[in-house]
PDB file of C-alpha atoms in Angstrom:
ATOM      1  CA  MET A   7       0.000   0.000   0.000  1.00 46.00           C
ATOM      2  CA  ALA A   8       1.225   3.495  -0.841  1.00 47.00           C
ATOM      3  CA  THR A   9       1.889   5.625   2.252  1.00 51.00           C
ATOM      4  CA  GLY A  10       2.596   9.306   2.851  1.00 59.00           C
ATOM      5  CA  LEU A  11       0.844  10.247  -0.379  1.00 80.00           C
ATOM      6  CA  LYS A  12      -2.611  11.369  -1.387  1.00 93.00           C
ATOM      7  CA  LEU A  13      -4.466   8.254  -2.473  1.00 97.00           C
ATOM      8  CA  MET A  14      -7.220   7.614  -4.990  1.00 98.00           C
ATOM      9  CA  ARG A  15      -9.344   4.824  -6.368  1.00 98.00           C
ATOM     10  CA  ALA A  16      -8.380   3.417  -9.749  1.00 98.00           C
ATOM     11  CA  ILE A  17      -8.931   0.366 -11.907  1.00 98.00           C
ATOM     12  CA  ARG A  18      -5.689  -1.586 -12.239  1.00 98.00           C
ATOM     13  CA  VAL A  19      -4.730  -4.416 -14.586  1.00 98.00           C
ATOM     14  CA  PHE A  20      -2.063  -6.821 -13.289  1.00 98.00           C
ATOM     15  CA  GLU A  21      -2.377  -9.420 -16.054  1.00 97.00           C
ATOM     16  CA  PHE A  22      -3.849  -9.485 -19.541  1.00 97.00           C
ATOM     17  CA  GLY A  23      -7.205 -11.190 -19.936  1.00 97.00           C
ATOM     18  CA  GLY A  24     -10.971 -10.723 -19.839  1.00 96.00           C
ATOM     19  CA  PRO A  25     -12.987  -8.172 -17.851  1.00 96.00           C
ATOM     20  CA  GLU A  26     -12.227 -10.089 -14.664  1.00 97.00           C
ATOM     21  CA  VAL A  27      -8.640  -8.740 -14.674  1.00 97.00           C
ATOM     22  CA  LEU A  28      -9.948  -5.218 -14.009  1.00 98.00           C
ATOM     23  CA  LYS A  29      -9.314  -4.680 -10.299  1.00 98.00           C
ATOM     24  CA  LEU A  30     -10.563  -1.719  -8.272  1.00 98.00           C
ATOM     25  CA  GLN A  31      -7.955  -0.454  -5.828  1.00 97.00           C
ATOM     26  CA  SER A  32      -8.361   2.323  -3.292  1.00 96.00           C
ATOM     27  CA  ASP A  33      -4.694   2.806  -2.379  1.00 95.00           C
ATOM     28  CA  VAL A  34      -3.270   4.144  -5.649  1.00 97.00           C
ATOM     29  CA  ALA A  35      -1.098   7.238  -5.317  1.00 97.00           C
ATOM     30  CA  VAL A  36      -2.427  10.378  -6.992  1.00 97.00           C
ATOM     31  CA  PRO A  37       0.128  11.281  -9.690  1.00 96.00           C
ATOM     32  CA  THR A  38       1.990  14.592  -9.655  1.00 96.00           C
ATOM     33  CA  PRO A  39       2.090  16.651 -12.861  1.00 97.00           C
ATOM     34  CA  LYS A  40       5.540  17.314 -14.287  1.00 96.00           C
ATOM     35  CA  ASP A  41       6.720  19.738 -16.960  1.00 96.00           C
ATOM     36  CA  HIS A  42       3.939  20.500 -19.492  1.00 96.00           C
ATOM     37  CA  GLN A  43       1.522  18.180 -17.692  1.00 97.00           C
ATOM     38  CA  VAL A  44      -1.776  18.708 -15.891  1.00 97.00           C
ATOM     39  CA  LEU A  45      -3.638  16.669 -13.298  1.00 98.00           C
ATOM     40  CA  ILE A  46      -7.341  16.237 -14.032  1.00 98.00           C
ATOM     41  CA  LYS A  47      -9.962  15.332 -11.445  1.00 98.00           C
ATOM     42  CA  VAL A  48     -11.939  12.849 -13.521  1.00 98.00           C
ATOM     43  CA  HIS A  49     -15.710  13.328 -13.705  1.00 98.00           C
ATOM     44  CA  ALA A  50     -16.291  10.946 -16.630  1.00 98.00           C
ATOM     45  CA  CYS A  51     -14.191   8.525 -18.652  1.00 97.00           C
ATOM     46  CA  GLY A  52     -14.848   7.163 -22.118  1.00 95.00           C
ATOM     47  CA  VAL A  53     -14.576   3.423 -22.758  1.00 93.00           C
ATOM     48  CA  ASN A  54     -13.283   2.583 -26.234  1.00 91.00           C
ATOM     49  CA  PRO A  55     -13.144  -0.824 -27.967  1.00 91.00           C
ATOM     50  CA  VAL A  56      -9.368  -0.614 -28.398  1.00 92.00           C
ATOM     51  CA  GLU A  57      -9.000  -0.595 -24.617  1.00 95.00           C
ATOM     52  CA  THR A  58     -10.571  -4.051 -24.435  1.00 95.00           C
ATOM     53  CA  TYR A  59      -8.086  -5.348 -27.018  1.00 96.00           C
ATOM     54  CA  ILE A  60      -5.164  -3.874 -25.071  1.00 96.00           C
ATOM     55  CA  ARG A  61      -6.497  -5.317 -21.810  1.00 97.00           C
ATOM     56  CA  SER A  62      -6.848  -8.770 -23.378  1.00 96.00           C
ATOM     57  CA  GLY A  63      -3.254  -8.713 -24.628  1.00 95.00           C
ATOM     58  CA  THR A  64      -4.229  -9.173 -28.288  1.00 95.00           C
ATOM     59  CA  HIS A  65      -3.342  -5.634 -29.385  1.00 95.00           C
ATOM     60  CA  LYS A  66       0.110  -4.634 -30.623  1.00 94.00           C
ATOM     61  CA  ILE A  67       0.234  -2.104 -27.779  1.00 91.00           C
ATOM     62  CA  LYS A  68       1.114  -3.909 -24.565  1.00 94.00           C
ATOM     63  CA  PRO A  69       1.588  -1.548 -21.618  1.00 95.00           C
ATOM     64  CA  LEU A  70       3.854  -2.492 -18.758  1.00 96.00           C
ATOM     65  CA  LEU A  71       1.920  -4.218 -15.986  1.00 97.00           C
ATOM     66  CA  PRO A  72       0.284  -3.136 -13.808  1.00 97.00           C
ATOM     67  CA  TYR A  73      -1.454  -0.254 -15.547  1.00 97.00           C
ATOM     68  CA  THR A  74      -4.669   1.774 -15.472  1.00 98.00           C
ATOM     69  CA  PRO A  75      -6.698   1.716 -18.728  1.00 97.00           C
ATOM     70  CA  GLY A  76      -8.492   4.659 -20.293  1.00 96.00           C
ATOM     71  CA  SER A  77      -7.452   7.489 -22.600  1.00 95.00           C
ATOM     72  CA  ASP A  78     -10.474   9.809 -22.947  1.00 97.00           C
ATOM     73  CA  VAL A  79     -11.591  11.680 -19.835  1.00 98.00           C
ATOM     74  CA  ALA A  80     -13.389  14.882 -18.939  1.00 98.00           C
ATOM     75  CA  GLY A  81     -13.141  16.722 -15.670  1.00 98.00           C
ATOM     76  CA  VAL A  82     -11.629  19.690 -13.872  1.00 98.00           C
ATOM     77  CA  ILE A  83      -7.998  20.749 -13.637  1.00 98.00           C
ATOM     78  CA  GLU A  84      -6.723  19.859 -10.170  1.00 97.00           C
ATOM     79  CA  ALA A  85      -3.082  20.904 -10.568  1.00 97.00           C
ATOM     80  CA  VAL A  86      -0.672  22.053 -13.265  1.00 96.00           C
ATOM     81  CA  GLY A  87       2.991  21.279 -13.760  1.00 95.00           C
ATOM     82  CA  ASP A  88       5.725  23.690 -14.776  1.00 94.00           C
ATOM     83  CA  ASN A  89       5.241  25.467 -18.109  1.00 92.00           C
ATOM     84  CA  ALA A  90       1.631  24.285 -18.438  1.00 88.00           C
ATOM     85  CA  SER A  91       0.358  27.850 -18.586  1.00 82.00           C
ATOM     86  CA  THR A  92      -2.669  27.227 -20.821  1.00 88.00           C
ATOM     87  CA  PHE A  93      -4.781  25.935 -17.938  1.00 94.00           C
ATOM     88  CA  LYS A  94      -5.404  26.735 -14.298  1.00 95.00           C
ATOM     89  CA  LYS A  95      -6.980  24.884 -11.403  1.00 96.00           C
ATOM     90  CA  GLY A  96     -10.751  24.661 -11.796  1.00 97.00           C
ATOM     91  CA  ASP A  97     -10.852  24.754 -15.602  1.00 98.00           C
ATOM     92  CA  ARG A  98     -13.313  22.343 -17.236  1.00 98.00           C
ATOM     93  CA  VAL A  99     -11.423  20.217 -19.761  1.00 98.00           C
ATOM     94  CA  PHE A 100     -11.311  17.000 -21.738  1.00 97.00           C
ATOM     95  CA  THR A 101      -8.339  15.047 -23.022  1.00 96.00           C
ATOM     96  CA  THR A 102      -7.764  12.532 -25.781  1.00 91.00           C
ATOM     97  CA  SER A 103      -4.753  10.831 -24.239  1.00 93.00           C
ATOM     98  CA  THR A 104      -4.089  10.335 -20.558  1.00 97.00           C
ATOM     99  CA  ILE A 105      -0.625   9.423 -19.348  1.00 97.00           C
ATOM    100  CA  SER A 106      -1.574   7.644 -16.134  1.00 97.00           C
ATOM    101  CA  GLY A 107      -4.892   6.124 -17.290  1.00 97.00           C
ATOM    102  CA  GLY A 108      -8.450   7.376 -17.173  1.00 97.00           C
ATOM    103  CA  TYR A 109     -10.209   4.681 -15.127  1.00 98.00           C
ATOM    104  CA  ALA A 110      -9.314   6.589 -11.979  1.00 98.00           C
ATOM    105  CA  GLU A 111     -10.326   9.523  -9.813  1.00 98.00           C
ATOM    106  CA  TYR A 112      -7.379  11.570 -11.117  1.00 98.00           C
ATOM    107  CA  ALA A 113      -5.477  11.365 -14.389  1.00 98.00           C
ATOM    108  CA  LEU A 114      -2.315  12.933 -15.780  1.00 98.00           C
ATOM    109  CA  ALA A 115      -2.244  14.327 -19.306  1.00 97.00           C
ATOM    110  CA  ALA A 116       0.223  16.275 -21.426  1.00 97.00           C
ATOM    111  CA  ASP A 117      -1.066  19.822 -21.786  1.00 95.00           C
ATOM    112  CA  HIS A 118      -1.061  19.667 -25.609  1.00 95.00           C
ATOM    113  CA  THR A 119      -3.619  16.825 -25.488  1.00 95.00           C
ATOM    114  CA  VAL A 120      -6.020  18.756 -23.249  1.00 97.00           C
ATOM    115  CA  TYR A 121      -8.812  21.018 -24.513  1.00 96.00           C
ATOM    116  CA  PRO A 122     -11.332  23.368 -22.864  1.00 97.00           C
ATOM    117  CA  LEU A 123     -14.734  21.742 -22.377  1.00 97.00           C
ATOM    118  CA  PRO A 124     -17.524  24.087 -23.551  1.00 96.00           C
ATOM    119  CA  GLU A 125     -20.133  24.893 -20.928  1.00 95.00           C
ATOM    120  CA  LYS A 126     -22.910  23.509 -23.136  1.00 96.00           C
ATOM    121  CA  LEU A 127     -21.362  20.033 -22.914  1.00 96.00           C
ATOM    122  CA  ASP A 128     -21.539  17.959 -19.744  1.00 98.00           C
ATOM    123  CA  PHE A 129     -18.672  15.775 -18.560  1.00 98.00           C
ATOM    124  CA  LYS A 130     -20.129  12.573 -20.012  1.00 97.00           C
ATOM    125  CA  GLN A 131     -20.314  14.212 -23.424  1.00 95.00           C
ATOM    126  CA  GLY A 132     -16.793  15.546 -22.998  1.00 96.00           C
ATOM    127  CA  ALA A 133     -15.451  12.076 -22.267  1.00 97.00           C
ATOM    128  CA  ALA A 134     -17.055  10.804 -25.487  1.00 94.00           C
ATOM    129  CA  ILE A 135     -15.408  13.370 -27.779  1.00 92.00           C
ATOM    130  CA  GLY A 136     -11.815  12.153 -27.999  1.00 90.00           C
ATOM    131  CA  THR A 137     -11.441   8.876 -29.866  1.00 91.00           C
ATOM    132  CA  PRO A 138     -14.759   8.895 -31.802  1.00 93.00           C
ATOM    133  CA  TYR A 139     -14.820  12.503 -32.977  1.00 95.00           C
ATOM    134  CA  PHE A 140     -11.112  13.003 -33.572  1.00 94.00           C
ATOM    135  CA  THR A 141     -11.067   9.767 -35.598  1.00 94.00           C
ATOM    136  CA  ALA A 142     -14.114  10.864 -37.596  1.00 96.00           C
ATOM    137  CA  TYR A 143     -12.684  14.321 -38.254  1.00 96.00           C
ATOM    138  CA  ARG A 144      -9.352  12.939 -39.464  1.00 95.00           C
ATOM    139  CA  ALA A 145     -11.070  10.423 -41.738  1.00 95.00           C
ATOM    140  CA  LEU A 146     -13.309  13.020 -43.369  1.00 96.00           C
ATOM    141  CA  LEU A 147     -11.209  16.172 -43.460  1.00 95.00           C
ATOM    142  CA  HIS A 148      -7.590  14.995 -43.409  1.00 95.00           C
ATOM    143  CA  SER A 149      -7.699  11.683 -45.284  1.00 93.00           C
ATOM    144  CA  ALA A 150     -10.710  11.979 -47.595  1.00 92.00           C
ATOM    145  CA  ARG A 151     -10.634  15.795 -47.904  1.00 94.00           C
ATOM    146  CA  VAL A 152     -14.389  15.884 -48.447  1.00 93.00           C
ATOM    147  CA  LYS A 153     -16.211  18.861 -49.908  1.00 93.00           C
ATOM    148  CA  ALA A 154     -19.760  20.109 -49.544  1.00 94.00           C
ATOM    149  CA  GLY A 155     -22.127  18.483 -52.012  1.00 91.00           C
ATOM    150  CA  GLU A 156     -20.286  15.160 -52.122  1.00 92.00           C
ATOM    151  CA  SER A 157     -21.817  11.911 -50.879  1.00 92.00           C
ATOM    152  CA  VAL A 158     -20.433   9.718 -48.119  1.00 94.00           C
ATOM    153  CA  LEU A 159     -21.453   6.202 -47.097  1.00 94.00           C
ATOM    154  CA  VAL A 160     -20.824   5.375 -43.449  1.00 96.00           C
ATOM    155  CA  HIS A 161     -20.795   1.597 -43.055  1.00 95.00           C
ATOM    156  CA  GLY A 162     -21.755   0.515 -39.545  1.00 94.00           C
ATOM    157  CA  ALA A 163     -22.853   4.045 -38.756  1.00 96.00           C
ATOM    158  CA  SER A 164     -24.581   3.277 -35.453  1.00 95.00           C
ATOM    159  CA  GLY A 165     -21.305   2.975 -33.511  1.00 93.00           C
ATOM    160  CA  GLY A 166     -19.481   5.797 -31.763  1.00 92.00           C
ATOM    161  CA  VAL A 167     -17.187   6.737 -34.647  1.00 94.00           C
ATOM    162  CA  GLY A 168     -19.936   6.174 -37.221  1.00 96.00           C
ATOM    163  CA  LEU A 169     -22.330   8.563 -35.503  1.00 97.00           C
ATOM    164  CA  ALA A 170     -19.563  11.150 -35.230  1.00 97.00           C
ATOM    165  CA  VAL A 171     -18.888  10.818 -38.978  1.00 97.00           C
ATOM    166  CA  CYS A 172     -22.591  11.308 -39.723  1.00 98.00           C
ATOM    167  CA  GLN A 173     -22.796  14.445 -37.603  1.00 97.00           C
ATOM    168  CA  ILE A 174     -19.618  16.036 -38.972  1.00 97.00           C
ATOM    169  CA  ALA A 175     -20.390  15.115 -42.594  1.00 97.00           C
ATOM    170  CA  ARG A 176     -23.895  16.579 -42.340  1.00 97.00           C
ATOM    171  CA  ALA A 177     -22.495  19.762 -40.795  1.00 97.00           C
ATOM    172  CA  TYR A 178     -20.060  20.101 -43.717  1.00 96.00           C
ATOM    173  CA  GLY A 179     -22.850  19.856 -46.277  1.00 96.00           C
ATOM    174  CA  LEU A 180     -22.374  16.298 -47.513  1.00 95.00           C
ATOM    175  CA  LYS A 181     -25.112  13.877 -48.478  1.00 94.00           C
ATOM    176  CA  VAL A 182     -24.847  11.251 -45.749  1.00 96.00           C
ATOM    177  CA  LEU A 183     -25.837   7.624 -46.223  1.00 95.00           C
ATOM    178  CA  GLY A 184     -25.428   5.179 -43.368  1.00 96.00           C
ATOM    179  CA  THR A 185     -25.875   1.494 -42.650  1.00 97.00           C
ATOM    180  CA  ALA A 186     -26.904  -0.352 -39.502  1.00 96.00           C
ATOM    181  CA  GLY A 187     -28.022  -3.889 -38.718  1.00 95.00           C
ATOM    182  CA  THR A 188     -31.076  -3.227 -36.554  1.00 96.00           C
ATOM    183  CA  GLN A 189     -34.096  -0.945 -36.700  1.00 96.00           C
ATOM    184  CA  GLU A 190     -32.978   0.766 -33.509  1.00 97.00           C
ATOM    185  CA  GLY A 191     -29.560   1.383 -35.021  1.00 96.00           C
ATOM    186  CA  GLN A 192     -31.072   2.746 -38.216  1.00 97.00           C
ATOM    187  CA  ASN A 193     -33.223   5.178 -36.233  1.00 97.00           C
ATOM    188  CA  ILE A 194     -30.186   6.416 -34.300  1.00 98.00           C
ATOM    189  CA  VAL A 195     -28.248   6.952 -37.532  1.00 98.00           C
ATOM    190  CA  LEU A 196     -31.075   9.062 -38.973  1.00 98.00           C
ATOM    191  CA  GLN A 197     -31.306  11.072 -35.760  1.00 98.00           C
ATOM    192  CA  ASN A 198     -27.598  11.878 -36.008  1.00 97.00           C
ATOM    193  CA  GLY A 199     -27.464  13.399 -39.459  1.00 96.00           C
ATOM    194  CA  ALA A 200     -27.854  10.699 -42.105  1.00 97.00           C
ATOM    195  CA  HIS A 201     -30.169  11.524 -44.992  1.00 96.00           C
ATOM    196  CA  GLU A 202     -30.798   7.844 -45.694  1.00 96.00           C
ATOM    197  CA  VAL A 203     -30.028   4.602 -43.903  1.00 97.00           C
ATOM    198  CA  PHE A 204     -29.823   0.999 -45.107  1.00 96.00           C
ATOM    199  CA  ASN A 205     -29.854  -2.363 -43.367  1.00 95.00           C
ATOM    200  CA  HIS A 206     -26.506  -3.991 -44.116  1.00 93.00           C
ATOM    201  CA  ARG A 207     -27.947  -7.381 -43.148  1.00 93.00           C
ATOM    202  CA  GLU A 208     -30.126  -7.359 -46.260  1.00 91.00           C
ATOM    203  CA  HIS A 209     -28.486  -9.154 -49.186  1.00 90.00           C
ATOM    204  CA  ASN A 210     -29.378  -6.434 -51.701  1.00 90.00           C
ATOM    205  CA  TYR A 211     -28.569  -3.355 -49.643  1.00 91.00           C
ATOM    206  CA  ILE A 212     -25.674  -2.405 -51.945  1.00 89.00           C
ATOM    207  CA  ASP A 213     -28.071  -2.238 -54.901  1.00 89.00           C
ATOM    208  CA  LYS A 214     -30.360   0.050 -52.914  1.00 90.00           C
ATOM    209  CA  ILE A 215     -27.442   2.334 -52.096  1.00 89.00           C
ATOM    210  CA  LYS A 216     -26.381   2.513 -55.748  1.00 86.00           C
ATOM    211  CA  LYS A 217     -29.885   3.591 -56.713  1.00 85.00           C
ATOM    212  CA  SER A 218     -29.766   6.344 -54.117  1.00 82.00           C
ATOM    213  CA  VAL A 219     -26.640   8.038 -55.485  1.00 78.00           C
ATOM    214  CA  ASP A 220     -26.054   9.043 -59.086  1.00 61.00           C
ATOM    215  CA  ARG A 221     -22.313   9.519 -58.817  1.00 61.00           C
ATOM    216  CA  HIS A 222     -19.183   8.402 -56.991  1.00 60.00           C
ATOM    217  CA  PHE A 223     -19.392   8.361 -53.217  1.00 63.00           C
ATOM    218  CA  LEU A 224     -16.850   8.008 -50.442  1.00 62.00           C
ATOM    219  CA  MET A 225     -17.162   4.991 -48.148  1.00 61.00           C
ATOM    220  CA  ILE A 226     -16.034   5.177 -44.523  1.00 63.00           C
TER     221      ILE A 226
END
């Protein structure tokens, strides 16, 4: 047990495996921010699929054991390290990449990976921005370089990244087509910006999509 330090609760992984390897500990030392780092009091943490692959040991990234999972968190600045002048204690923020892990009461992050959290977003929404929306933005604007008036097909659009792609593409003036495998998923896709949605479990859904667009479209 850590002694002489401020302690926190955190999820720790001591061996790779299934969900059962996630262990809640209440005697984990609160990390101290160093140069260009900030300490965030975590109010919400995103859970991304890649974290399950890392935890299971099947991903190419294999952190040193033990470790605390979690990259996307939202919360309030608790402390700042040297030269981290962008933020001050009490600022509402979110980050896309924690250093110490996000499944904890406090998390370290490099200041260049931390962003102000707008007042109109709550902490749960802030914790959901990082991986899904940054991935969607890079795919659309950096890789595909989409332009208003073009068409985009989002395959499996009812997931976190897919919904983010639908929202961003609609905001940029694209015609958005999405696919999902259930009626509930299709409804969610329509609610999040898609003009049309198709059931990718139907054998002829590709033909239906082709009839809906009269020119080349981008598939994501």
